[in-house]
PDB file of C-alpha atoms in Angstrom:
ATOM      1  CA  MET A   1      83.204 128.616  91.323  1.00 45.00           C
ATOM      2  CA  LEU A   2      85.821 125.897  91.480  1.00 57.00           C
ATOM      3  CA  ALA A   3      86.427 125.675  87.741  1.00 48.00           C
ATOM      4  CA  ASP A   4      87.513 129.297  87.240  1.00 50.00           C
ATOM      5  CA  ASP A   5      90.680 128.970  89.321  1.00 51.00           C
ATOM      6  CA  ALA A   6      91.145 125.226  88.811  1.00 51.00           C
ATOM      7  CA  PRO A   7      94.331 125.103  86.692  1.00 47.00           C
ATOM      8  CA  LYS A   8      96.176 127.526  88.946  1.00 49.00           C
ATOM      9  CA  THR A   9      94.885 125.941  92.148  1.00 59.00           C
ATOM     10  CA  SER A  10      95.625 122.367  91.119  1.00 63.00           C
ATOM     11  CA  SER A  11      99.171 122.900  89.848  1.00 71.00           C
ATOM     12  CA  GLY A  12      99.987 125.288  92.682  1.00 77.00           C
ATOM     13  CA  ALA A  13      98.816 122.832  95.326  1.00 77.00           C
ATOM     14  CA  ARG A  14     100.922 120.066  93.805  1.00 78.00           C
ATOM     15  CA  ASP A  15     103.959 122.338  93.683  1.00 79.00           C
ATOM     16  CA  GLN A  16     103.524 123.110  97.375  1.00 83.00           C
ATOM     17  CA  LEU A  17     103.754 119.407  98.233  1.00 86.00           C
ATOM     18  CA  ARG A  18     107.323 119.251  96.946  1.00 85.00           C
ATOM     19  CA  GLY A  19     108.556 120.931 100.087  1.00 83.00           C
ATOM     20  CA  VAL A  20     106.636 118.655 102.473  1.00 87.00           C
ATOM     21  CA  SER A  21     108.661 116.162 104.498  1.00 85.00           C
ATOM     22  CA  PRO A  22     107.662 112.556 103.648  1.00 87.00           C
ATOM     23  CA  GLU A  23     106.971 111.565 107.232  1.00 91.00           C
ATOM     24  CA  PRO A  24     103.806 110.481 109.095  1.00 92.00           C
ATOM     25  CA  GLY A  25     101.766 113.476 110.217  1.00 91.00           C
ATOM     26  CA  ALA A  26     103.714 115.927 108.073  1.00 92.00           C
ATOM     27  CA  PRO A  27     102.172 119.444 108.089  1.00 92.00           C
ATOM     28  CA  LYS A  28     100.813 120.632 104.737  1.00 93.00           C
ATOM     29  CA  PRO A  29     100.964 124.176 103.305  1.00 92.00           C
ATOM     30  CA  ASP A  30      97.175 124.422 102.844  1.00 93.00           C
ATOM     31  CA  PRO A  31      95.333 121.579 104.576  1.00 95.00           C
ATOM     32  CA  ILE A  32      91.604 121.189 103.984  1.00 96.00           C
ATOM     33  CA  VAL A  33      91.263 118.444 106.625  1.00 96.00           C
ATOM     34  CA  VAL A  34      93.225 118.170 109.875  1.00 97.00           C
ATOM     35  CA  ALA A  35      92.798 115.292 112.346  1.00 96.00           C
ATOM     36  CA  ASP A  36      94.372 114.978 115.802  1.00 96.00           C
ATOM     37  CA  HIS A  37      94.420 112.034 118.240  1.00 96.00           C
ATOM     38  CA  VAL A  38      91.451 110.269 116.617  1.00 96.00           C
ATOM     39  CA  VAL A  39      90.854 106.926 118.329  1.00 96.00           C
ATOM     40  CA  ARG A  40      88.139 104.371 117.555  1.00 96.00           C
ATOM     41  CA  GLN A  41      87.919 101.127 119.475  1.00 94.00           C
ATOM     42  CA  PHE A  42      85.604  98.152 119.118  1.00 93.00           C
ATOM     43  CA  GLY A  43      85.771  96.320 122.428  1.00 90.00           C
ATOM     44  CA  GLY A  44      89.433  95.537 122.970  1.00 88.00           C
ATOM     45  CA  LEU A  45      90.377  96.198 119.330  1.00 92.00           C
ATOM     46  CA  THR A  46      91.767  99.594 118.374  1.00 94.00           C
ATOM     47  CA  ALA A  47      90.670 100.083 114.758  1.00 95.00           C
ATOM     48  CA  VAL A  48      91.918 103.674 114.392  1.00 96.00           C
ATOM     49  CA  ASP A  49      94.627 105.482 116.341  1.00 95.00           C
ATOM     50  CA  VAL A  50      95.644 108.473 114.216  1.00 96.00           C
ATOM     51  CA  GLU A  51      97.896 110.873 116.101  1.00 95.00           C
ATOM     52  CA  HIS A  52      97.978 113.598 113.443  1.00 96.00           C
ATOM     53  CA  VAL A  53      97.252 113.792 109.729  1.00 96.00           C
ATOM     54  CA  GLU A  54      96.587 116.594 107.249  1.00 96.00           C
ATOM     55  CA  ILE A  55      95.024 116.462 103.771  1.00 96.00           C
ATOM     56  CA  GLN A  56      96.360 119.005 101.290  1.00 95.00           C
ATOM     57  CA  ARG A  57      93.792 121.106  99.433  1.00 95.00           C
ATOM     58  CA  GLY A  58      93.483 120.811  95.650  1.00 94.00           C
ATOM     59  CA  VAL A  59      95.340 117.518  95.146  1.00 95.00           C
ATOM     60  CA  ILE A  60      94.599 113.790  94.956  1.00 96.00           C
ATOM     61  CA  THR A  61      95.594 111.952  98.128  1.00 96.00           C
ATOM     62  CA  ALA A  62      95.516 108.158  98.343  1.00 95.00           C
ATOM     63  CA  LEU A  63      94.887 106.395 101.652  1.00 95.00           C
ATOM     64  CA  ILE A  64      96.330 102.897 101.400  1.00 93.00           C
ATOM     65  CA  GLY A  65      97.177 100.002 103.670  1.00 91.00           C
ATOM     66  CA  PRO A  66      96.593  96.273 104.099  1.00 90.00           C
ATOM     67  CA  ASN A  67      93.167  94.857 104.876  1.00 88.00           C
ATOM     68  CA  GLY A  68      92.092  95.747 108.407  1.00 89.00           C
ATOM     69  CA  ALA A  69      94.346  98.822 108.557  1.00 90.00           C
ATOM     70  CA  GLY A  70      91.422 101.090 109.552  1.00 92.00           C
ATOM     71  CA  LYS A  71      91.069 103.046 106.316  1.00 93.00           C
ATOM     72  CA  THR A  72      87.307 102.790 105.858  1.00 92.00           C
ATOM     73  CA  THR A  73      86.711 103.250 109.592  1.00 94.00           C
ATOM     74  CA  PHE A  74      88.750 106.460 109.418  1.00 94.00           C
ATOM     75  CA  PHE A  75      86.618 107.548 106.444  1.00 91.00           C
ATOM     76  CA  ASN A  76      83.486 106.879 108.478  1.00 93.00           C
ATOM     77  CA  LEU A  77      84.787 108.953 111.384  1.00 95.00           C
ATOM     78  CA  LEU A  78      85.752 111.943 109.245  1.00 94.00           C
ATOM     79  CA  THR A  79      82.370 112.031 107.506  1.00 94.00           C
ATOM     80  CA  GLY A  80      80.142 111.544 110.552  1.00 92.00           C
ATOM     81  CA  PHE A  81      79.037 107.971 109.842  1.00 93.00           C
ATOM     82  CA  ASP A  82      80.757 106.772 113.022  1.00 93.00           C
ATOM     83  CA  LYS A  83      81.913 108.335 116.282  1.00 94.00           C
ATOM     84  CA  PRO A  84      85.356 107.933 117.877  1.00 95.00           C
ATOM     85  CA  GLN A  85      86.160 107.548 121.557  1.00 94.00           C
ATOM     86  CA  SER A  86      88.384 110.630 121.353  1.00 94.00           C
ATOM     87  CA  GLY A  87      89.936 113.081 118.936  1.00 95.00           C
ATOM     88  CA  GLU A  88      89.397 116.285 116.982  1.00 95.00           C
ATOM     89  CA  TRP A  89      89.154 116.829 113.251  1.00 96.00           C
ATOM     90  CA  SER A  90      88.242 119.815 111.118  1.00 96.00           C
ATOM     91  CA  PHE A  91      87.218 120.704 107.573  1.00 96.00           C
ATOM     92  CA  ASN A  92      88.213 124.155 106.324  1.00 95.00           C
ATOM     93  CA  GLY A  93      89.037 125.068 109.915  1.00 93.00           C
ATOM     94  CA  ARG A  94      85.617 124.085 111.245  1.00 95.00           C
ATOM     95  CA  SER A  95      85.465 121.302 113.813  1.00 94.00           C
ATOM     96  CA  LEU A  96      83.452 118.284 112.714  1.00 94.00           C
ATOM     97  CA  ALA A  97      83.488 116.446 116.029  1.00 91.00           C
ATOM     98  CA  GLY A  98      79.912 115.359 116.718  1.00 89.00           C
ATOM     99  CA  VAL A  99      78.584 116.760 113.420  1.00 93.00           C
ATOM    100  CA  PRO A 100      76.139 114.294 111.763  1.00 93.00           C
ATOM    101  CA  ALA A 101      76.838 112.946 108.294  1.00 92.00           C
ATOM    102  CA  TYR A 102      74.168 114.970 106.484  1.00 90.00           C
ATOM    103  CA  ARG A 103      75.589 118.235 107.822  1.00 92.00           C
ATOM    104  CA  VAL A 104      79.115 117.205 106.896  1.00 93.00           C
ATOM    105  CA  ALA A 105      77.853 116.669 103.347  1.00 91.00           C
ATOM    106  CA  ARG A 106      76.195 120.091 103.286  1.00 90.00           C
ATOM    107  CA  LEU A 107      79.515 121.655 104.266  1.00 92.00           C
ATOM    108  CA  GLY A 108      81.078 120.266 101.072  1.00 93.00           C
ATOM    109  CA  MET A 109      82.610 116.947 102.138  1.00 94.00           C
ATOM    110  CA  ILE A 110      80.959 114.198 100.084  1.00 92.00           C
ATOM    111  CA  ARG A 111      81.871 110.506 100.134  1.00 91.00           C
ATOM    112  CA  THR A 112      81.111 107.387  98.151  1.00 87.00           C
ATOM    113  CA  PHE A 113      81.082 103.837  99.498  1.00 85.00           C
ATOM    114  CA  GLN A 114      82.985 100.646  98.823  1.00 77.00           C
ATOM    115  CA  LEU A 115      79.615  98.969  98.285  1.00 78.00           C
ATOM    116  CA  THR A 116      77.609 101.378  96.162  1.00 80.00           C
ATOM    117  CA  LYS A 117      74.557 102.994  97.743  1.00 83.00           C
ATOM    118  CA  VAL A 118      72.392 103.631  94.688  1.00 85.00           C
ATOM    119  CA  LEU A 119      68.622 103.378  95.079  1.00 86.00           C
ATOM    120  CA  GLY A 120      67.863 100.445  92.835  1.00 87.00           C
ATOM    121  CA  LYS A 121      64.090 101.020  92.527  1.00 90.00           C
ATOM    122  CA  LEU A 122      64.563 104.581  91.272  1.00 93.00           C
ATOM    123  CA  THR A 123      65.769 105.567  87.822  1.00 95.00           C
ATOM    124  CA  VAL A 124      69.280 106.806  87.193  1.00 94.00           C
ATOM    125  CA  LEU A 125      67.952 110.353  86.751  1.00 92.00           C
ATOM    126  CA  GLU A 126      65.970 110.186  89.995  1.00 92.00           C
ATOM    127  CA  ASN A 127      69.088 109.047  91.834  1.00 92.00           C
ATOM    128  CA  MET A 128      70.918 112.064  90.432  1.00 91.00           C
ATOM    129  CA  ARG A 129      68.193 114.501  91.465  1.00 89.00           C
ATOM    130  CA  LEU A 130      68.383 113.260  95.052  1.00 86.00           C
ATOM    131  CA  GLY A 131      72.015 114.353  95.209  1.00 84.00           C
ATOM    132  CA  ALA A 132      71.171 118.042  94.814  1.00 81.00           C
ATOM    133  CA  THR A 133      71.071 120.163  97.967  1.00 76.00           C
ATOM    134  CA  LYS A 134      68.789 122.987  99.171  1.00 69.00           C
ATOM    135  CA  GLN A 135      65.807 121.773  97.171  1.00 63.00           C
ATOM    136  CA  ARG A 136      62.733 123.956  97.778  1.00 58.00           C
ATOM    137  CA  GLY A 137      60.368 121.028  97.316  1.00 56.00           C
ATOM    138  CA  GLU A 138      61.815 119.300 100.396  1.00 61.00           C
ATOM    139  CA  ARG A 139      59.995 121.789 102.618  1.00 58.00           C
ATOM    140  CA  PHE A 140      56.287 121.526 103.289  1.00 57.00           C
ATOM    141  CA  LEU A 141      55.329 125.037 102.189  1.00 58.00           C
ATOM    142  CA  GLY A 142      57.529 124.958  99.099  1.00 54.00           C
ATOM    143  CA  GLY A 143      56.089 121.622  98.045  1.00 53.00           C
ATOM    144  CA  LEU A 144      52.535 122.788  98.692  1.00 58.00           C
ATOM    145  CA  LEU A 145      52.853 126.003  96.688  1.00 57.00           C
ATOM    146  CA  GLY A 146      54.760 124.420  93.811  1.00 57.00           C
ATOM    147  CA  ILE A 147      57.596 126.970  93.884  1.00 57.00           C
ATOM    148  CA  TRP A 148      60.063 124.116  93.358  1.00 58.00           C
ATOM    149  CA  ARG A 149      59.252 123.535  89.682  1.00 65.00           C
ATOM    150  CA  ALA A 150      61.751 125.988  88.190  1.00 65.00           C
ATOM    151  CA  GLN A 151      64.512 124.687  90.435  1.00 62.00           C
ATOM    152  CA  GLU A 152      63.581 121.109  89.524  1.00 78.00           C
ATOM    153  CA  GLN A 153      64.242 121.934  85.872  1.00 81.00           C
ATOM    154  CA  GLU A 154      67.659 123.378  86.749  1.00 84.00           C
ATOM    155  CA  ILE A 155      68.496 120.267  88.767  1.00 86.00           C
ATOM    156  CA  THR A 156      67.446 118.004  85.902  1.00 89.00           C
ATOM    157  CA  GLU A 157      69.614 119.919  83.443  1.00 89.00           C
ATOM    158  CA  LYS A 158      72.598 119.641  85.773  1.00 90.00           C
ATOM    159  CA  ALA A 159      71.951 115.931  86.239  1.00 92.00           C
ATOM    160  CA  ASP A 160      71.771 115.349  82.486  1.00 92.00           C
ATOM    161  CA  SER A 161      75.014 117.254  81.998  1.00 92.00           C
ATOM    162  CA  LEU A 162      76.785 115.039  84.533  1.00 93.00           C
ATOM    163  CA  LEU A 163      75.258 111.867  83.087  1.00 94.00           C
ATOM    164  CA  GLU A 164      76.570 112.918  79.686  1.00 92.00           C
ATOM    165  CA  ARG A 165      80.021 113.480  81.177  1.00 90.00           C
ATOM    166  CA  PHE A 166      80.018 110.097  82.928  1.00 88.00           C
ATOM    167  CA  LEU A 167      78.690 108.276  79.824  1.00 88.00           C
ATOM    168  CA  LEU A 168      75.421 107.342  81.506  1.00 92.00           C
ATOM    169  CA  ILE A 169      73.030 109.556  79.588  1.00 94.00           C
ATOM    170  CA  LYS A 170      71.590 106.587  77.676  1.00 93.00           C
ATOM    171  CA  LYS A 171      70.739 104.980  81.013  1.00 93.00           C
ATOM    172  CA  ARG A 172      68.907 107.992  82.482  1.00 90.00           C
ATOM    173  CA  THR A 173      65.479 106.315  82.460  1.00 94.00           C
ATOM    174  CA  ASP A 174      66.739 102.851  83.469  1.00 93.00           C
ATOM    175  CA  LEU A 175      66.373 101.622  87.040  1.00 95.00           C
ATOM    176  CA  ALA A 176      69.631 102.067  88.933  1.00 92.00           C
ATOM    177  CA  GLY A 177      69.397  98.467  90.101  1.00 91.00           C
ATOM    178  CA  GLU A 178      69.820  97.312  86.493  1.00 91.00           C
ATOM    179  CA  LEU A 179      73.253  98.946  86.104  1.00 91.00           C
ATOM    180  CA  SER A 180      76.483  96.966  86.182  1.00 86.00           C
ATOM    181  CA  GLY A 181      78.840  97.312  89.142  1.00 83.00           C
ATOM    182  CA  GLY A 182      81.096  99.712  87.247  1.00 83.00           C
ATOM    183  CA  GLN A 183      78.157 101.814  86.076  1.00 87.00           C
ATOM    184  CA  ARG A 184      76.933 102.083  89.668  1.00 89.00           C
ATOM    185  CA  LYS A 185      80.353 103.397  90.662  1.00 87.00           C
ATOM    186  CA  LEU A 186      80.058 106.021  87.918  1.00 88.00           C
ATOM    187  CA  LEU A 187      76.538 106.918  89.036  1.00 91.00           C
ATOM    188  CA  GLU A 188      77.604 107.315  92.647  1.00 90.00           C
ATOM    189  CA  MET A 189      80.486 109.584  91.670  1.00 87.00           C
ATOM    190  CA  ALA A 190      78.263 111.635  89.359  1.00 90.00           C
ATOM    191  CA  ARG A 191      75.584 111.950  92.057  1.00 91.00           C
ATOM    192  CA  ALA A 192      78.203 113.202  94.515  1.00 90.00           C
ATOM    193  CA  LEU A 193      78.943 116.088  92.172  1.00 91.00           C
ATOM    194  CA  MET A 194      75.307 117.202  92.251  1.00 90.00           C
ATOM    195  CA  ALA A 195      76.114 118.768  95.641  1.00 88.00           C
ATOM    196  CA  ASP A 196      79.092 120.674  94.153  1.00 89.00           C
ATOM    197  CA  PRO A 197      81.492 119.363  96.852  1.00 92.00           C
ATOM    198  CA  GLU A 198      84.857 120.833  97.706  1.00 95.00           C
ATOM    199  CA  LEU A 199      86.227 117.508  98.955  1.00 96.00           C
ATOM    200  CA  VAL A 200      85.307 114.195  97.319  1.00 94.00           C
ATOM    201  CA  MET A 201      86.110 111.034  99.288  1.00 94.00           C
ATOM    202  CA  LEU A 202      86.076 107.771  97.333  1.00 91.00           C
ATOM    203  CA  ASP A 203      86.153 104.410  99.114  1.00 89.00           C
ATOM    204  CA  GLU A 204      87.743 101.849  96.769  1.00 87.00           C
ATOM    205  CA  PRO A 205      86.367 103.328  93.531  1.00 85.00           C
ATOM    206  CA  MET A 206      87.959 100.561  91.429  1.00 81.00           C
ATOM    207  CA  ALA A 207      86.616  97.604  93.427  1.00 78.00           C
ATOM    208  CA  GLY A 208      84.632  95.294  91.144  1.00 74.00           C
ATOM    209  CA  VAL A 209      85.088  97.507  88.070  1.00 76.00           C
ATOM    210  CA  ASN A 210      85.950  95.805  84.776  1.00 78.00           C
ATOM    211  CA  PRO A 211      89.026  97.017  82.846  1.00 79.00           C
ATOM    212  CA  ALA A 212      86.902  98.722  80.196  1.00 75.00           C
ATOM    213  CA  LEU A 213      85.413 101.126  82.762  1.00 78.00           C
ATOM    214  CA  LYS A 214      88.522 101.457  84.928  1.00 81.00           C
ATOM    215  CA  GLN A 215      90.234 103.900  82.563  1.00 81.00           C
ATOM    216  CA  SER A 216      87.059 105.954  82.411  1.00 81.00           C
ATOM    217  CA  LEU A 217      86.919 106.147  86.206  1.00 82.00           C
ATOM    218  CA  LEU A 218      90.595 107.133  86.378  1.00 86.00           C
ATOM    219  CA  GLY A 219      89.948 109.997  83.999  1.00 86.00           C
ATOM    220  CA  HIS A 220      86.983 111.198  86.034  1.00 87.00           C
ATOM    221  CA  VAL A 221      88.981 111.193  89.271  1.00 89.00           C
ATOM    222  CA  LYS A 222      91.725 113.261  87.632  1.00 90.00           C
ATOM    223  CA  SER A 223      89.130 115.681  86.270  1.00 90.00           C
ATOM    224  CA  LEU A 224      87.895 116.371  89.809  1.00 90.00           C
ATOM    225  CA  ARG A 225      91.340 117.678  90.712  1.00 92.00           C
ATOM    226  CA  ASP A 226      91.559 119.645  87.456  1.00 90.00           C
ATOM    227  CA  GLU A 227      88.322 121.395  88.442  1.00 89.00           C
ATOM    228  CA  GLY A 228      89.949 122.541  91.673  1.00 90.00           C
ATOM    229  CA  ARG A 229      88.410 119.947  93.968  1.00 93.00           C
ATOM    230  CA  THR A 230      90.261 117.909  96.569  1.00 96.00           C
ATOM    231  CA  VAL A 231      90.156 114.111  96.316  1.00 95.00           C
ATOM    232  CA  LEU A 232      90.866 111.616  99.077  1.00 96.00           C
ATOM    233  CA  PHE A 233      90.464 107.972  98.124  1.00 93.00           C
ATOM    234  CA  VAL A 234      90.994 104.503  99.574  1.00 92.00           C
ATOM    235  CA  GLU A 235      92.353 101.975  97.113  1.00 87.00           C
ATOM    236  CA  HIS A 236      94.184  98.636  96.895  1.00 86.00           C
ATOM    237  CA  ASP A 237      95.044  98.953  93.200  1.00 82.00           C
ATOM    238  CA  MET A 238      98.656 100.152  93.360  1.00 85.00           C
ATOM    239  CA  ASP A 239      98.796 100.895  89.634  1.00 84.00           C
ATOM    240  CA  MET A 240      95.937 103.347  90.105  1.00 85.00           C
ATOM    241  CA  VAL A 241      97.611 104.860  93.159  1.00 90.00           C
ATOM    242  CA  ARG A 242     100.816 105.465  91.206  1.00 89.00           C
ATOM    243  CA  ASP A 243      98.938 106.827  88.203  1.00 88.00           C
ATOM    244  CA  ILE A 244      96.752 109.499  89.758  1.00 91.00           C
ATOM    245  CA  SER A 245      97.986 110.259  93.285  1.00 92.00           C
ATOM    246  CA  ASP A 246      99.888 113.399  94.207  1.00 93.00           C
ATOM    247  CA  TRP A 247     100.392 112.221  97.788  1.00 94.00           C
ATOM    248  CA  VAL A 248      99.996 108.895  99.578  1.00 95.00           C
ATOM    249  CA  ILE A 249      99.172 108.204 103.228  1.00 95.00           C
ATOM    250  CA  VAL A 250      99.708 104.671 104.534  1.00 94.00           C
ATOM    251  CA  MET A 251      97.840 103.129 107.461  1.00 93.00           C
ATOM    252  CA  ALA A 252      98.588  99.871 109.276  1.00 92.00           C
ATOM    253  CA  GLN A 253      96.948  98.576 112.443  1.00 91.00           C
ATOM    254  CA  GLY A 254      94.999 101.830 112.759  1.00 93.00           C
ATOM    255  CA  LYS A 255      98.028 104.134 112.654  1.00 94.00           C
ATOM    256  CA  VAL A 256      99.553 106.343 109.961  1.00 95.00           C
ATOM    257  CA  ILE A 257     102.942 104.762 109.346  1.00 93.00           C
ATOM    258  CA  ALA A 258     104.140 106.610 106.243  1.00 92.00           C
ATOM    259  CA  GLU A 259     103.422 109.546 103.938  1.00 93.00           C
ATOM    260  CA  GLY A 260     104.913 110.942 100.786  1.00 92.00           C
ATOM    261  CA  PRO A 261     104.834 110.990  96.980  1.00 92.00           C
ATOM    262  CA  PRO A 262     103.796 107.661  95.411  1.00 91.00           C
ATOM    263  CA  ASP A 263     107.247 106.521  94.290  1.00 87.00           C
ATOM    264  CA  SER A 264     108.773 107.381  97.653  1.00 87.00           C
ATOM    265  CA  VAL A 265     106.083 105.562  99.624  1.00 88.00           C
ATOM    266  CA  MET A 266     106.148 102.410  97.473  1.00 86.00           C
ATOM    267  CA  GLY A 267     109.830 101.946  98.290  1.00 83.00           C
ATOM    268  CA  ASP A 268     109.482 102.677 102.014  1.00 81.00           C
ATOM    269  CA  THR A 269     110.496  99.653 104.105  1.00 84.00           C
ATOM    270  CA  ARG A 270     107.729 100.440 106.618  1.00 83.00           C
ATOM    271  CA  VAL A 271     105.142 100.124 103.866  1.00 84.00           C
ATOM    272  CA  ILE A 272     106.653  96.935 102.449  1.00 84.00           C
ATOM    273  CA  ASP A 273     106.744  95.408 105.938  1.00 82.00           C
ATOM    274  CA  ALA A 274     103.110  96.379 106.557  1.00 78.00           C
ATOM    275  CA  TYR A 275     101.972  94.593 103.392  1.00 77.00           C
ATOM    276  CA  LEU A 276     104.343  91.636 103.340  1.00 68.00           C
ATOM    277  CA  GLY A 277     105.557  91.229 106.925  1.00 64.00           C
ATOM    278  CA  SER A 278     108.838  92.255 108.515  1.00 52.00           C
ATOM    279  CA  HIS A 279     110.544  88.955 107.570  1.00 49.00           C
ATOM    280  CA  HIS A 280     109.372  88.844 103.956  1.00 47.00           C
ATOM    281  CA  ASP A 281     112.925  89.092 102.589  1.00 50.00           C
ATOM    282  CA  GLN A 282     114.443  86.403 104.833  1.00 51.00           C
ATOM    283  CA  ASP A 283     114.964  82.855 103.539  1.00 54.00           C
ATOM    284  CA  LEU A 284     113.634  79.994 105.613  1.00 49.00           C
ATOM    285  CA  SER A 285     116.738  78.361 107.021  1.00 52.00           C
ATOM    286  CA  GLU A 286     117.308  74.634 106.582  1.00 52.00           C
ATOM    287  CA  ASP A 287     117.311  74.074 110.346  1.00 54.00           C
ATOM    288  CA  LEU A 288     113.998  75.907 110.774  1.00 54.00           C
ATOM    289  CA  SER A 289     112.519  74.033 107.820  1.00 57.00           C
ATOM    290  CA  ASP A 290     113.526  70.701 109.366  1.00 63.00           C
ATOM    291  CA  GLU A 291     112.029  71.749 112.703  1.00 62.00           C
ATOM    292  CA  ILE A 292     108.708  72.675 111.109  1.00 59.00           C
ATOM    293  CA  HIS A 293     108.645  69.390 109.169  1.00 64.00           C
ATOM    294  CA  SER A 294     109.378  67.432 112.348  1.00 70.00           C
ATOM    295  CA  GLN A 295     106.601  69.178 114.275  1.00 70.00           C
ATOM    296  CA  ALA A 296     104.125  68.560 111.447  1.00 71.00           C
ATOM    297  CA  THR A 297     105.065  64.849 111.332  1.00 73.00           C
ATOM    298  CA  GLU A 298     104.597  64.487 115.079  1.00 75.00           C
ATOM    299  CA  GLU A 299     101.196  66.192 114.875  1.00 73.00           C
ATOM    300  CA  VAL A 300     100.017  63.821 112.129  1.00 71.00           C
ATOM    301  CA  GLU A 301     101.219  60.755 114.063  1.00 72.00           C
ATOM    302  CA  ARG A 302      99.520  61.993 117.223  1.00 71.00           C
ATOM    303  CA  GLU A 303      96.205  62.427 115.395  1.00 71.00           C
ATOM    304  CA  GLU A 304      96.498  58.922 113.906  1.00 70.00           C
ATOM    305  CA  ARG A 305      97.079  57.436 117.379  1.00 71.00           C
ATOM    306  CA  GLY A 306      94.271  59.518 118.833  1.00 68.00           C
ATOM    307  CA  THR A 307      96.641  60.862 121.486  1.00 59.00           C
ATOM    308  CA  PRO A 308      96.011  64.486 122.558  1.00 56.00           C
ATOM    309  CA  GLU A 309      98.858  66.949 122.880  1.00 51.00           C
ATOM    310  CA  THR A 310      99.608  67.267 126.617  1.00 51.00           C
ATOM    311  CA  ASP A 311     102.811  69.330 126.693  1.00 50.00           C
ATOM    312  CA  GLY A 312     104.247  66.876 129.221  1.00 46.00           C
ATOM    313  CA  ALA A 313     101.222  66.919 131.560  1.00 45.00           C
ATOM    314  CA  THR A 314      99.525  63.696 132.667  1.00 43.00           C
ATOM    315  CA  ARG A 315      95.825  63.103 132.780  1.00 41.00           C
TER     316      ARG A 315
END
């Protein structure tokens, strides 16, 4: 379904992005996901405060930002793994507010996790089978009558095809818990495709992956777009972001602070400030350096004398 129109869809979607203004919340020609005024707070901390963002269909979009920017929390909100205090968001025009995670997945929005969620006591093939949807054997009557057997064979064939593609076919009978970290990432991505998703969301797919498998993962992510799927991923590896992204969205302190093509975003002062601080390019003056040294010396002497800092107050 997706593969037939993939080349035209993928290149056309990327061409459409050329006319999009590189500004936070920029409207897209054909958005698959739209989020408005999404706010998530934990006590007094506002983890996510996204006023407006759109994800273009048929391209690879990177969601980047420093640690604690709210990227994974935003992922959790979009996919139903967490609930915000306020906001609206939609997938293919359908509101997902209040929709549980399993229903979001059935609609075609599948995610992976920063820490892989493979079932270690099951084989690689069994993990793959669990990713398939609408299985007749999951219902009591279907399981009782055995009408699931033909479908089970189809699911197994699809799983083997994906394992071959992701270079895991030799591991099909191994326990998933015996795989390396990179192989688990591959398994999780392959299992996501068992549901034939329209949107694949990857949370730090390169985290903990050795260089030998990194290139393989990069190729698989690109192939998702070439098949006509949409990819949204969180990543800290800027080389990967530059290599495969068509569009980049930057978050800092829960807000979207920048958007645009990779090269444009990497040179944006707002992005540089978010990662390095607003005074990263200023030299420490000699006077300020002397002041800091003086304060440090006084602190050391105070500790040696056992005298507490009183700020001029008497005890």
